[in-house]
Coordinates of C-alpha atoms and ligand atoms in Angstrom, one line a residue:
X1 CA 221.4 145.1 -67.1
X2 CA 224.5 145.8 -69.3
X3 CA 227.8 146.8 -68.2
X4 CA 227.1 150.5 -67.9
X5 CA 227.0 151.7 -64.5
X6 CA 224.1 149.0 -63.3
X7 CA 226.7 146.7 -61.6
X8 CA 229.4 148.4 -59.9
X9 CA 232.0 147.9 -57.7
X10 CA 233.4 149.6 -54.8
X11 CA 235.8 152.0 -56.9
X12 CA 233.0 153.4 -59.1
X13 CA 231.2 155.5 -55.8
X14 CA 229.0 152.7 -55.0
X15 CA 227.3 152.7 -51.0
X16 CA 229.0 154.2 -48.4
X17 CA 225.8 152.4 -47.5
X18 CA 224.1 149.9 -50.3
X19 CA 221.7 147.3 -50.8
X20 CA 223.1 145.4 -53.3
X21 CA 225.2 145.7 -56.3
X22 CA 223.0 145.7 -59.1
X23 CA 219.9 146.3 -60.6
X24 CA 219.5 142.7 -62.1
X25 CA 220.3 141.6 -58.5
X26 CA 216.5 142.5 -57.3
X27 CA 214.7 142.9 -60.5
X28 CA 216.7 139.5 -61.6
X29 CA 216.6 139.3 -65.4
X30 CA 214.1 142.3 -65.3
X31 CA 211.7 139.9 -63.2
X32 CA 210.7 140.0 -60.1
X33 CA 212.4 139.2 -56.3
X34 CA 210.7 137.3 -53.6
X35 CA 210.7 137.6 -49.6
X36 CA 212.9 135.6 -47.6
X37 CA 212.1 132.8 -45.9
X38 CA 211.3 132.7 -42.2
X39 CA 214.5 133.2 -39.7
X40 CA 217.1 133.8 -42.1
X41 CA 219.1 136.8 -42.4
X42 CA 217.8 139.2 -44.9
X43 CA 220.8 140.4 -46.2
X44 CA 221.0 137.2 -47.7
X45 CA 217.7 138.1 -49.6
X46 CA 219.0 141.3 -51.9
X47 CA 215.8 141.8 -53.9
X48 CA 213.7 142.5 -50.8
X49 CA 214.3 145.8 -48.6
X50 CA 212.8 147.7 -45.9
X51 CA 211.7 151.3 -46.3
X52 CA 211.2 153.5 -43.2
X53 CA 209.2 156.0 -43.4
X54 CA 207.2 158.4 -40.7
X55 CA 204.0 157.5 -39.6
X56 CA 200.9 160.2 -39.5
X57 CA 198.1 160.3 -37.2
X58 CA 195.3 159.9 -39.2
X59 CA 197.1 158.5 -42.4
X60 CA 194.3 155.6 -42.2
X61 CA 192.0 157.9 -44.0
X62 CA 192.1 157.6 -47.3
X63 CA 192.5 161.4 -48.3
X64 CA 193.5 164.0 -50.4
X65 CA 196.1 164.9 -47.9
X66 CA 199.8 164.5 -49.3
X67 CA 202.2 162.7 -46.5
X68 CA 206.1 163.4 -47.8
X69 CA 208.2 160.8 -47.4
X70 CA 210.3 161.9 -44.2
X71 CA 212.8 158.9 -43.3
X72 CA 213.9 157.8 -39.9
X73 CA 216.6 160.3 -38.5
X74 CA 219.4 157.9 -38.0
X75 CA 218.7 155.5 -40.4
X76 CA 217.5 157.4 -43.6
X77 CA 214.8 156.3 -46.1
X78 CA 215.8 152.4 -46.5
X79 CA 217.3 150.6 -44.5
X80 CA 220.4 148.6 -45.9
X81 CA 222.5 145.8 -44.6
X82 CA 225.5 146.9 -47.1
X83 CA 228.2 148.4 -46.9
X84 CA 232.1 149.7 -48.1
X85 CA 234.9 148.9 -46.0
X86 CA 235.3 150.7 -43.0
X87 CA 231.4 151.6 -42.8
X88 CA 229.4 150.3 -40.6
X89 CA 226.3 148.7 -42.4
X90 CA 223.0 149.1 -40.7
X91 CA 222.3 146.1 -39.3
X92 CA 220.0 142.7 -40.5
X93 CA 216.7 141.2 -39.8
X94 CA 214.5 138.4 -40.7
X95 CA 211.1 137.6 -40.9
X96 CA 209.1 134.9 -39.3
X97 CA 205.7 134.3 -40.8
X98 CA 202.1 134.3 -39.5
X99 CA 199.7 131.3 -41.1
X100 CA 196.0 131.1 -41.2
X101 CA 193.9 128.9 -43.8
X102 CA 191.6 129.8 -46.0
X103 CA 188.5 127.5 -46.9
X104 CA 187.1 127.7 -50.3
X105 CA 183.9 127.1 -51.3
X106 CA 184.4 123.5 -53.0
X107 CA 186.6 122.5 -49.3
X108 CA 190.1 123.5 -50.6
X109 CA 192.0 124.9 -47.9
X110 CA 194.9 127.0 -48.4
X111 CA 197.4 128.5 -46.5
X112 CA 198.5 132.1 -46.5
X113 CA 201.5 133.5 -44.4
X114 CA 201.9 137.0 -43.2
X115 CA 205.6 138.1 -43.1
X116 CA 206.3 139.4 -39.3
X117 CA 209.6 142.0 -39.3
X118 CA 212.2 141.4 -36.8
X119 CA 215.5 143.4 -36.0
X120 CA 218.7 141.2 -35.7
X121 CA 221.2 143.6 -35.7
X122 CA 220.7 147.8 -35.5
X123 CA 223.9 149.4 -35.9
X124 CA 223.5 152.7 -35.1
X125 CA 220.9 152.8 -32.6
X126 CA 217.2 152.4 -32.3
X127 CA 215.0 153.7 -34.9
X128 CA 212.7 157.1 -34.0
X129 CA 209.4 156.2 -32.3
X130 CA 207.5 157.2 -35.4
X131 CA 209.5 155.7 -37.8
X132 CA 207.1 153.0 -39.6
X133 CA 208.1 149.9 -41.9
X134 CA 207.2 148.9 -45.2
X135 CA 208.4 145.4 -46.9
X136 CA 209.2 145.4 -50.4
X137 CA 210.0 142.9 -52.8
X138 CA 211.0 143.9 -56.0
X139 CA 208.6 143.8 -58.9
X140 CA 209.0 142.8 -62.4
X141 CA 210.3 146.2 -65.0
X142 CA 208.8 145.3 -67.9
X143 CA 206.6 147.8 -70.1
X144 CA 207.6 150.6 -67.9
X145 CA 207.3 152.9 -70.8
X146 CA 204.4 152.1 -71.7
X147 CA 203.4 152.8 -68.4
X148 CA 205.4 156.6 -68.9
X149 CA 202.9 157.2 -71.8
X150 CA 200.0 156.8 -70.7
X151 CA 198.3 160.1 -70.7
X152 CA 197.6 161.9 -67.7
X153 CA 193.7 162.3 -68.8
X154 CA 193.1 158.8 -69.4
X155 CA 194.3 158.1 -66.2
X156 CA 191.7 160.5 -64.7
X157 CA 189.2 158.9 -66.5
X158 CA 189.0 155.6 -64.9
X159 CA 189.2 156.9 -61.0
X160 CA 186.1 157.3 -58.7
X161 CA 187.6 158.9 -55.9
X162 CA 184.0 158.8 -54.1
X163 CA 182.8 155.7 -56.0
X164 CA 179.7 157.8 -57.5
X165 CA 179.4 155.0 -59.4
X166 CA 178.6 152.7 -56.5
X167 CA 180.6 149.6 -57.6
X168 CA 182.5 149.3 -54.3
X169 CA 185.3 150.3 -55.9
X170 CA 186.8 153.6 -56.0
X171 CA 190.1 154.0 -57.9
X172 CA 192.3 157.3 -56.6
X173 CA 195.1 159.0 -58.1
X174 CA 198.1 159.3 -56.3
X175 CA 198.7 163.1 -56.6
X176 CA 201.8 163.9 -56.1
X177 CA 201.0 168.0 -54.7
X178 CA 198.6 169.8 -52.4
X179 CA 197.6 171.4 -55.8
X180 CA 196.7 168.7 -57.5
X181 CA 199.2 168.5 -60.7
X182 CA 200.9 165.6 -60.2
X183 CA 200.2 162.4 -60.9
X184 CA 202.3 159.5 -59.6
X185 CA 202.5 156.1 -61.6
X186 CA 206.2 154.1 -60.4
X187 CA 206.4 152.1 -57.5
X188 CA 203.6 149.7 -55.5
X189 CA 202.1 153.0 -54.2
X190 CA 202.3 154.9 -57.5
X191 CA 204.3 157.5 -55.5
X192 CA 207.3 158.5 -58.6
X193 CA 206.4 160.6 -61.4
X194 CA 208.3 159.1 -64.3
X195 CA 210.2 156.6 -65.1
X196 CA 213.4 158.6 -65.0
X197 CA 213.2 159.4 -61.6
X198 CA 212.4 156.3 -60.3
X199 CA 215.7 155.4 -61.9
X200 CA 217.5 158.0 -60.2
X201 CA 216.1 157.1 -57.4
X202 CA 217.5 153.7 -57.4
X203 CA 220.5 154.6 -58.4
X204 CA 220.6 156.5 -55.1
X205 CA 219.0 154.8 -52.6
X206 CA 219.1 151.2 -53.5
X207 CA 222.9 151.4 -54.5
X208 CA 224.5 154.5 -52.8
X209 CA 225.1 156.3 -56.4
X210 CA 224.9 160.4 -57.2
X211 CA 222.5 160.6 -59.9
X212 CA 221.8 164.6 -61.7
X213 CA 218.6 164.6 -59.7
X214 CA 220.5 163.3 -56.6
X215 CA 223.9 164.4 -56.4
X216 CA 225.0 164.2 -53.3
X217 CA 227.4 161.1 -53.3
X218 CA 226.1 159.7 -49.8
X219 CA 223.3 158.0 -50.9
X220 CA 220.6 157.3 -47.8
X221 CA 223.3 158.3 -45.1
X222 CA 222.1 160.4 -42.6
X223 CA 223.7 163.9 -40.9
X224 CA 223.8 161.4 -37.5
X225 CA 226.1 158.7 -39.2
X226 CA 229.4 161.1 -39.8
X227 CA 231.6 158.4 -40.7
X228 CA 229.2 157.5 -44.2
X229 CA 228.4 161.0 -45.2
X230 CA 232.3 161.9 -44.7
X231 CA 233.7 158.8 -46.6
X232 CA 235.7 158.7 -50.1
X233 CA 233.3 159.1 -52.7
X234 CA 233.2 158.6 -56.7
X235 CA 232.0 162.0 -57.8
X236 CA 234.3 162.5 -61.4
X237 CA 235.4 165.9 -63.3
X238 CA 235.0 163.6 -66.4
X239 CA 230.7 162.5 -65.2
X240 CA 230.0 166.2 -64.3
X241 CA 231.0 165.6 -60.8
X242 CA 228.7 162.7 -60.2
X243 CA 229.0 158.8 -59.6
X244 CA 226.1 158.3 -62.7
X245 CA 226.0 160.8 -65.4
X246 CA 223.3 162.6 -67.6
X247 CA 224.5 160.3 -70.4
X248 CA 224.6 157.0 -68.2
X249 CA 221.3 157.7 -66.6
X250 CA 219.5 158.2 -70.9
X251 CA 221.3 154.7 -71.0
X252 CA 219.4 152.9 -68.5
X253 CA 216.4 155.1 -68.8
X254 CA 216.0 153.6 -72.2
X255 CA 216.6 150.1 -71.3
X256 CA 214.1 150.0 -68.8
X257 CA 212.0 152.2 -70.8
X258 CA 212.1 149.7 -73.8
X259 CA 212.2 146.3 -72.0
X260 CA 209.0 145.2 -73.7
X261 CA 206.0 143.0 -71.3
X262 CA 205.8 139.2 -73.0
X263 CA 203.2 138.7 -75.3
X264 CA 200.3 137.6 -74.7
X265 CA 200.0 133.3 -75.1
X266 CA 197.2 130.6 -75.7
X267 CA 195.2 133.8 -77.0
X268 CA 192.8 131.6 -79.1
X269 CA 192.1 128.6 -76.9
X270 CA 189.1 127.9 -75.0
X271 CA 190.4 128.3 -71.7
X272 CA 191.8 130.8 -72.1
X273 CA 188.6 132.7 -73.3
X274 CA 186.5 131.2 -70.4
X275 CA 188.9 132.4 -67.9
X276 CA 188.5 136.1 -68.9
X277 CA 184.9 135.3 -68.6
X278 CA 185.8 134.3 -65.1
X279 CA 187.6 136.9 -65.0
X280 CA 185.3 139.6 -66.0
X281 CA 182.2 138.0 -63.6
X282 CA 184.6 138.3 -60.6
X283 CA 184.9 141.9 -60.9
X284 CA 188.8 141.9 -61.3
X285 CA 188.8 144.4 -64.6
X286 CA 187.4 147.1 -62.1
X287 CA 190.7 148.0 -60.7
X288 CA 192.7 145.5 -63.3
X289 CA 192.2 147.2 -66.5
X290 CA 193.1 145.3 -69.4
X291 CA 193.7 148.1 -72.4
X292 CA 195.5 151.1 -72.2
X293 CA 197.0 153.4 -74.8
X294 CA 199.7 155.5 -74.6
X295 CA 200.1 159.2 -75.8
X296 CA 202.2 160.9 -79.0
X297 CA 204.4 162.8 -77.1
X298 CA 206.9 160.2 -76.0
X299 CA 210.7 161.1 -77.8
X300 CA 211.0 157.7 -77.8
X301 CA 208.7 157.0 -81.3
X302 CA 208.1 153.4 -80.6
X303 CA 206.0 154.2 -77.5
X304 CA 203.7 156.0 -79.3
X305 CA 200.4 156.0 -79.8
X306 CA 200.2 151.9 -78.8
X307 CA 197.4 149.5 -77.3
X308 CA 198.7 147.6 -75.1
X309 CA 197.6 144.8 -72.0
X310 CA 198.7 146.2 -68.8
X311 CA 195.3 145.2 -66.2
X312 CA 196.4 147.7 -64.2
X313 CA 194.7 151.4 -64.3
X314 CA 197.5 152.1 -62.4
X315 CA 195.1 154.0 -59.3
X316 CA 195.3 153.4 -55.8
X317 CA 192.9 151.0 -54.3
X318 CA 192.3 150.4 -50.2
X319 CA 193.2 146.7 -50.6
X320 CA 192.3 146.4 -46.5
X321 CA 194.5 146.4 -43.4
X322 CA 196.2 143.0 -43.8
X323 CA 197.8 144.3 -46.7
X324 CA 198.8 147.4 -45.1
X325 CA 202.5 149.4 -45.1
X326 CA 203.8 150.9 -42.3
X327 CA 203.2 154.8 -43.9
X328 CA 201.4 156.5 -46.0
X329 CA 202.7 157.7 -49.1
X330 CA 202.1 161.5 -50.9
X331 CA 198.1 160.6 -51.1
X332 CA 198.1 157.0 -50.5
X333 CA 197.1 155.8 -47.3
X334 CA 199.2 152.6 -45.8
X335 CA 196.1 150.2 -46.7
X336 CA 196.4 151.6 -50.4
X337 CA 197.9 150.0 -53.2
X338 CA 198.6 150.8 -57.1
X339 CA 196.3 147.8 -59.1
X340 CA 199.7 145.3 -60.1
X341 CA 200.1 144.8 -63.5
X342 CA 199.1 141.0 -64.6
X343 CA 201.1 141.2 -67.9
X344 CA 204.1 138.4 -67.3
X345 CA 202.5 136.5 -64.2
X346 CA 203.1 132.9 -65.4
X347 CA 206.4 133.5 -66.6
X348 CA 207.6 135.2 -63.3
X349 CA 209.4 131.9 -61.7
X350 CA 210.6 130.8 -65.3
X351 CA 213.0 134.3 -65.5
X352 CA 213.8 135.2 -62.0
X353 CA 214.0 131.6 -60.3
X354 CA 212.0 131.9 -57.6
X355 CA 208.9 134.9 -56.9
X356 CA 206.5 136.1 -55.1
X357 CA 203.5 138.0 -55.5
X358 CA 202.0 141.4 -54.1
X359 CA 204.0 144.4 -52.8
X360 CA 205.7 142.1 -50.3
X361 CA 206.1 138.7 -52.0
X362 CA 204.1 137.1 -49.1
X363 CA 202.0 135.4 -51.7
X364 CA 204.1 132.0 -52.9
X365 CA 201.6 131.7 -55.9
X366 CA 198.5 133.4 -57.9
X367 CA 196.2 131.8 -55.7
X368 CA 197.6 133.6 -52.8
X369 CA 198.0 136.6 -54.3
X370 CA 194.0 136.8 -55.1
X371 CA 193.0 135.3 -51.4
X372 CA 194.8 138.3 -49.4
X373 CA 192.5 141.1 -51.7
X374 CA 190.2 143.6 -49.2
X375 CA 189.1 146.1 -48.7
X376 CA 187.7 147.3 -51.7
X377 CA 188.3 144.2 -53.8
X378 CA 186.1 142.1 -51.1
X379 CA 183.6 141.3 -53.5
X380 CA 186.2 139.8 -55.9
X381 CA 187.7 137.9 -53.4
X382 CA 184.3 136.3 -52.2
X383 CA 183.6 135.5 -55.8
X384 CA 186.7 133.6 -56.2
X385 CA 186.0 131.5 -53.0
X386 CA 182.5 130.5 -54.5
X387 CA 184.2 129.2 -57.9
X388 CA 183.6 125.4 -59.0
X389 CA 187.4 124.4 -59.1
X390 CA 187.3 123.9 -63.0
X391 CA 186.4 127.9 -62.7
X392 CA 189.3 128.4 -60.7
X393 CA 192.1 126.7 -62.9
X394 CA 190.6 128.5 -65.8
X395 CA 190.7 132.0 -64.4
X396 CA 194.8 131.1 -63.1
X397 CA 195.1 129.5 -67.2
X398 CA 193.9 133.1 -68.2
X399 CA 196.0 134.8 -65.5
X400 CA 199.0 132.7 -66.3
X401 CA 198.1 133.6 -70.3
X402 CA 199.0 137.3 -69.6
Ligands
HEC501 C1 217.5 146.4 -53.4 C2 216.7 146.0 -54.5 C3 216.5 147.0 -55.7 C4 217.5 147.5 -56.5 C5 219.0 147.3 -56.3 C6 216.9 148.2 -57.5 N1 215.5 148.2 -57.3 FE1 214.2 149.0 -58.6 N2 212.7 148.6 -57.2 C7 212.9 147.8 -56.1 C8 211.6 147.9 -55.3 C9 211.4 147.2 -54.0 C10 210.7 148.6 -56.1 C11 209.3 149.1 -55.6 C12 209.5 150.4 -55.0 C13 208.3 151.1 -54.4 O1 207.3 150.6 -54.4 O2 208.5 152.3 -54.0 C14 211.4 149.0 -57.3 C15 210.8 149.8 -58.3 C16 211.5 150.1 -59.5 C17 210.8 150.7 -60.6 C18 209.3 151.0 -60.8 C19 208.5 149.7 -61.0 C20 207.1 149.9 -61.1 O3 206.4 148.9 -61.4 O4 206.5 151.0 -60.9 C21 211.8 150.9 -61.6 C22 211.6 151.5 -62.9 C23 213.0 150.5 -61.0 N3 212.8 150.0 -59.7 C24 214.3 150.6 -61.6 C25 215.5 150.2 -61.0 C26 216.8 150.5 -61.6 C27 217.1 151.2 -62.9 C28 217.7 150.1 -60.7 C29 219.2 150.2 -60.7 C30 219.7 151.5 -60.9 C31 217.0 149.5 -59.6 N4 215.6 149.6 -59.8 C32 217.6 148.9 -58.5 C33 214.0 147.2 -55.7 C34 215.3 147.4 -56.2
HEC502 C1 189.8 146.9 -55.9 C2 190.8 146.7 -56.9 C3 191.1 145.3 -57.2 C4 190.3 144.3 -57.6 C5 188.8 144.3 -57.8 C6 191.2 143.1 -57.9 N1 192.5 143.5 -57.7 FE1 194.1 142.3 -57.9 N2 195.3 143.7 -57.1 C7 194.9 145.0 -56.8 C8 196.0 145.7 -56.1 C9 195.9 147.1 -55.6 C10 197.0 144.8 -56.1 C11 198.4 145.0 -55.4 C12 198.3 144.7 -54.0 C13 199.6 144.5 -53.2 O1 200.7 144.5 -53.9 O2 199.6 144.4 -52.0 C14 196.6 143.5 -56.7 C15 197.4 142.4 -57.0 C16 196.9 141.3 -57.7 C17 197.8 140.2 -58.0 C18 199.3 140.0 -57.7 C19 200.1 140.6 -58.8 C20 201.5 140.7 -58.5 O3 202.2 141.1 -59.4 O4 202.0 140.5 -57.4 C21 197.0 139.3 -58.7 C22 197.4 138.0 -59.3 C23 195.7 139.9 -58.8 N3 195.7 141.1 -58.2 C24 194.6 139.3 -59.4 C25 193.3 139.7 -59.3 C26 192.1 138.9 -59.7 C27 192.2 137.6 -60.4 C28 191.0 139.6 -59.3 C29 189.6 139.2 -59.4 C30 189.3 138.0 -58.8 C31 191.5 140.9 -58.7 N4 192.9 140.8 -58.7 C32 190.7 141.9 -58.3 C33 193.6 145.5 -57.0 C34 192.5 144.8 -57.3

């Protein structure tokens, strides 16, 4: 990100309580973070965090029901290991890592690990009994208003709540309200509105900033940790009495609107068009829809009206309890998930470093990524496993393509 108001330092109203810095210091060069390794201290690892949310009885159930996001009591909506002098951070953890192999079909075996969450430090207490944990790592922002664009109705058009269809597979909307008006497309759980407010969001929870939408200058302190919510803060006369202004937030709003997905490569080659084959015989484009187009209402001109590759139909899908979070979210049940996008995948290590994939970056490559799918992607995933290897490396060439 550029210099406005995306890296900050400790005079500009950043924290009390923070996760990091910067933006770019989880979605590193607008790619994506990874999960840190067993038994190290997480708050080593910025692009990874912990949200805490309330769990439901029930919230297993794929419904129509919308579950708020309620955070723990004493510890807020995210838990972070940051802070400004004279605060007390929240704490740290690490994660160990649970293996089993997987066979495939031709005798590959590979292994997957399941990150494990485990408190090091808690600073202000324990958390509530109901509070529940979900691990994020941070995903790639690339195309995101594309993404804004897409209109609502076409969105409709590809789910199958009830799977009348009979395909297995039964995409679901995240609605947003009881009343059925709002559709949510930001985040793994497709729980944010608009791009905009994810922002703001960020701004607020992942960095401790007062945003229009958010303007209290506290961030994610809570009314049981006094000495945050009572600390110096940035709010300015000259940014409307805010830490991040109207003006600021149009800036960022744009970049991240604008960052454009990589094009497409090795479009013409053989492989390439054998591995959508692949790719299309496994089931995938059910839930990873490869064309969208966007609207003609964006203010921003260049996002109208444009095809574009996402693979995502950006609908929640019950991916199985392995993959589960620790709360539901507005409509989505902890076991489901927004489809990923695919646009980017084999150049994810190339910009950020180092990645992972899936919501929690357990998945250390493509492979991975494709072996954890349940739930309703079963089939998919038992299609994969039967692939001659040559099958295989031409569906990850295609994937890789994207
Ligand atoms: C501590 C790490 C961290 C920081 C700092 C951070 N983000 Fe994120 N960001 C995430 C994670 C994790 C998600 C996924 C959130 C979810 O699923 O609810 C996310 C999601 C997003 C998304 C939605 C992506 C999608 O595919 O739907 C946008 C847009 C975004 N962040 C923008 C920003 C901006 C702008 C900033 C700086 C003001 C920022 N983020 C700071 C970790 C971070
Ligand atoms: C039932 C819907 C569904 C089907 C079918 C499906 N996927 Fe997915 N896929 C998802 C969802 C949802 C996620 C995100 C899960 C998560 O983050 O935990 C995902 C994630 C991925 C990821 C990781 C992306 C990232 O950014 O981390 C890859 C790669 C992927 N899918 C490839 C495939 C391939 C290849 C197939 C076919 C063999 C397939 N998927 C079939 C829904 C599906």
């Amino acid at each position: 990100m550029g210099s406005i108001s995306s890296s900050t330092t400790a005079s500009d109203g950043l924290g009390p309580l923070f996760n990091t810095r910067s933006c770019n210091n989880c979605h590193i060069n607008n790619g994506r973070g990874h999960a840190p390794e067993a038994n190290i201290n997480g708050i080593s690892v910025p692009s990874f965090l912990i949200r805490l949310g309330k769990s439901y009885p029930n919230q297993n159930t794929p419904s129509n029901h919308v579950y708020p996001h309620i955070g723990d009591k004493t510890y807020g909506h995210q838990f972070q290991s940051q802070s400004t002098t004279g605060i007390s951070p929240e704490g740290d953890y690490y994660l160990t890592y649970q293996t089993h192999t997987e066979v495939l079909s031709d005798g590959t075996k590979i292994e997957l690990r399941k990150p494990q969450l485990h408190w090091r430090t808690l600073h202000y207490g324990n958390f509530e009994e109901s509070t529940g944990f979900t691990m994020l790592a941070s995903p790639a922002l690339v195309g995101m208003g594309l993404l804004d664009s897409i209109p609502d109705k076409s969105i409709l058009a590809n789910a199958d709540p009830n799977d009348s269809n009979n395909d297995g597979i039964s995409g679901r909307v995240n609605w947003l309200d009881e009343e059925q008006t709002v559709i949510g497309r930001f985040g793994y759980k497709a729980s944010v509105e608009t791009v905009d407010q994810q922002n703001q969001s960020a701004f607020h929870t992942d960095l401790g900033l007062s945003t229009p939408l958010n303007p209290t200058a506290s961030g994610d302190c809570t009314s049981r940790q006094r000495d945050c919510l009572n600390s110096p803060n940035g709010n300015s006369s000259h940014l409307d009495n805010l830490e991040v202004d109207e003006q600021q937030m149009r800036l960022v709003d744009l970049f991240v609107s604008l960052s454009s997905p990589p094009a497409m490569r090795n479009l013409k080659t053989t492989a390439f068009l054998e591995g959508k084959r692949v790719f299309d015989a496994a089931g995938c484009a059910g839930c990873h829809t490869p064309k969208m187009k966007t609207g003609n209402d964006s203010p921003l001109k260049a996002l109208n009206n444009r095809t574009f590759y996402p693979f995502t139909d950006l609908l929640l899908h019950d991916m199985g309890p392995e993959l589960a979070s620790g709360f539901p979210s507005f409509s989505a049940s902890p076991s489901e998930w927004r489809t990923a996008s695919l646009w980017g995948l084999g150049l994810s290590e190339q910009i950020s470093g180092r990645s992972g994939f899936l919501h929690d970056g357990r998945a250390r490559n493509i492979e991975e990524a494709i072996l954890w799918h349940g739930g309703e992607a079963t089939s998919s995933q038992r299609h994969f496993k039967a692939l001659t290897r040559e099958n295989r490396q031409k569906l990850i060439f295609f994937l890789e393509s994207l």
